[in-house]
Amino acid sequence: MSSSLQEILEGKIDFVGQQQVDLISRIWLIGTTIISFLAGFALQSLQVTFGTFGVSTLLLALFVVPPWPMFNRHPTQWLPSLSASKKA
């Protein structure tokens, strides 16, 4: 398997990227819930409520599930292993 395809399938993002995805998801879902409820209430239709919420949730998934480069801007700097530092 090519390295670029393997990288896409693994979906690695850094810790800062995970926090960004969490914040985006929370804000998006809260806003979508309010908008969906108001639209469904105004039109008196559960179909509109759940349709709006479902479509927006799919859009959110397309935005946050792939490992976009913007979620991988802060790579983790790991400390060297103890065995390597004792040998040096």
mmCIF file of C-alpha atoms in Angstrom:
data_model
loop_
_atom_site.group_PDB
_atom_site.id
_atom_site.type_symbol
_atom_site.label_atom_id
_atom_site.label_comp_id
_atom_site.label_asym_id
_atom_site.label_seq_id
_atom_site.Cartn_x
_atom_site.Cartn_y
_atom_site.Cartn_z
ATOM 1 C CA MET A 1 0.000 0.000 0.000
ATOM 2 C CA SER A 2 1.375 3.423 -0.867
ATOM 3 C CA SER A 3 2.430 5.637 2.016
ATOM 4 C CA SER A 4 0.026 8.468 1.138
ATOM 5 C CA LEU A 5 -2.963 6.100 1.010
ATOM 6 C CA GLN A 6 -1.906 4.489 4.286
ATOM 7 C CA GLU A 7 -1.577 7.933 5.904
ATOM 8 C CA ILE A 8 -5.108 8.865 4.813
ATOM 9 C CA LEU A 9 -6.570 5.609 6.103
ATOM 10 C CA GLU A 10 -4.834 5.882 9.490
ATOM 11 C CA GLY A 11 -6.303 9.318 10.104
ATOM 12 C CA LYS A 12 -3.695 10.606 12.539
ATOM 13 C CA ILE A 13 -4.120 14.136 13.869
ATOM 14 C CA ASP A 14 -2.261 15.827 16.698
ATOM 15 C CA PHE A 15 -3.633 16.668 20.139
ATOM 16 C CA VAL A 16 -4.301 20.316 19.284
ATOM 17 C CA GLY A 17 -6.170 19.159 16.184
ATOM 18 C CA GLN A 18 -8.266 16.835 18.337
ATOM 19 C CA GLN A 19 -9.206 19.758 20.577
ATOM 20 C CA GLN A 20 -10.134 21.836 17.529
ATOM 21 C CA VAL A 21 -12.319 19.032 16.137
ATOM 22 C CA ASP A 22 -14.012 18.645 19.522
ATOM 23 C CA LEU A 23 -14.766 22.373 19.760
ATOM 24 C CA ILE A 24 -15.990 22.582 16.152
ATOM 25 C CA SER A 25 -18.211 19.536 16.647
ATOM 26 C CA ARG A 26 -19.759 20.831 19.863
ATOM 27 C CA ILE A 27 -20.517 24.284 18.461
ATOM 28 C CA TRP A 28 -21.793 22.862 15.152
ATOM 29 C CA LEU A 29 -24.092 20.317 16.823
ATOM 30 C CA ILE A 30 -25.514 22.809 19.332
ATOM 31 C CA GLY A 31 -26.162 25.362 16.588
ATOM 32 C CA THR A 32 -27.642 22.756 14.272
ATOM 33 C CA THR A 33 -29.929 21.459 16.997
ATOM 34 C CA ILE A 34 -31.298 24.938 17.636
ATOM 35 C CA ILE A 35 -31.715 25.731 13.933
ATOM 36 C CA SER A 36 -33.330 22.357 13.200
ATOM 37 C CA PHE A 37 -35.753 22.735 16.092
ATOM 38 C CA LEU A 38 -36.747 26.249 15.085
ATOM 39 C CA ALA A 39 -37.202 25.289 11.420
ATOM 40 C CA GLY A 40 -39.273 22.245 12.337
ATOM 41 C CA PHE A 41 -41.323 24.223 14.840
ATOM 42 C CA ALA A 42 -41.995 27.027 12.360
ATOM 43 C CA LEU A 43 -43.055 24.601 9.638
ATOM 44 C CA GLN A 44 -44.707 22.159 12.074
ATOM 45 C CA SER A 45 -42.796 19.265 10.531
ATOM 46 C CA LEU A 46 -40.674 16.602 12.170
ATOM 47 C CA GLN A 47 -39.419 15.692 8.719
ATOM 48 C CA VAL A 48 -37.873 19.150 8.360
ATOM 49 C CA THR A 49 -36.407 18.927 11.866
ATOM 50 C CA PHE A 50 -34.712 15.577 11.374
ATOM 51 C CA GLY A 51 -33.823 16.230 7.738
ATOM 52 C CA THR A 52 -32.052 19.473 8.590
ATOM 53 C CA PHE A 53 -30.236 17.879 11.503
ATOM 54 C CA GLY A 54 -29.247 14.811 9.467
ATOM 55 C CA VAL A 55 -27.874 16.774 6.516
ATOM 56 C CA SER A 56 -25.898 19.109 8.753
ATOM 57 C CA THR A 57 -24.491 16.157 10.711
ATOM 58 C CA LEU A 58 -23.309 14.561 7.460
ATOM 59 C CA LEU A 59 -21.650 17.853 6.469
ATOM 60 C CA LEU A 60 -19.950 17.985 9.864
ATOM 61 C CA ALA A 61 -18.680 14.430 9.406
ATOM 62 C CA LEU A 62 -17.234 15.334 5.999
ATOM 63 C CA PHE A 63 -15.463 18.269 7.609
ATOM 64 C CA VAL A 64 -13.999 16.666 10.746
ATOM 65 C CA VAL A 65 -13.517 12.957 10.006
ATOM 66 C CA PRO A 66 -10.779 13.117 7.323
ATOM 67 C CA PRO A 67 -7.310 13.949 8.663
ATOM 68 C CA TRP A 68 -7.074 17.398 7.074
ATOM 69 C CA PRO A 69 -3.633 19.083 7.262
ATOM 70 C CA MET A 70 -5.109 21.935 9.337
ATOM 71 C CA PHE A 71 -5.659 19.419 12.159
ATOM 72 C CA ASN A 72 -2.043 18.256 12.056
ATOM 73 C CA ARG A 73 -0.074 21.496 12.370
ATOM 74 C CA HIS A 74 1.365 20.850 15.848
ATOM 75 C CA PRO A 75 3.247 17.534 15.803
ATOM 76 C CA THR A 76 4.050 16.032 19.178
ATOM 77 C CA GLN A 77 7.700 16.247 20.221
ATOM 78 C CA TRP A 78 8.335 13.048 22.169
ATOM 79 C CA LEU A 79 11.181 12.717 24.647
ATOM 80 C CA PRO A 80 13.968 10.280 23.812
ATOM 81 C CA SER A 81 13.738 6.856 25.418
ATOM 82 C CA LEU A 82 15.620 6.330 28.671
ATOM 83 C CA SER A 83 17.747 3.509 27.286
ATOM 84 C CA ALA A 84 18.992 5.701 24.428
ATOM 85 C CA SER A 85 19.866 8.584 26.745
ATOM 86 C CA LYS A 86 21.833 6.320 29.159
ATOM 87 C CA LYS A 87 23.988 4.971 26.328
ATOM 88 C CA ALA A 88 24.957 8.451 25.155
#
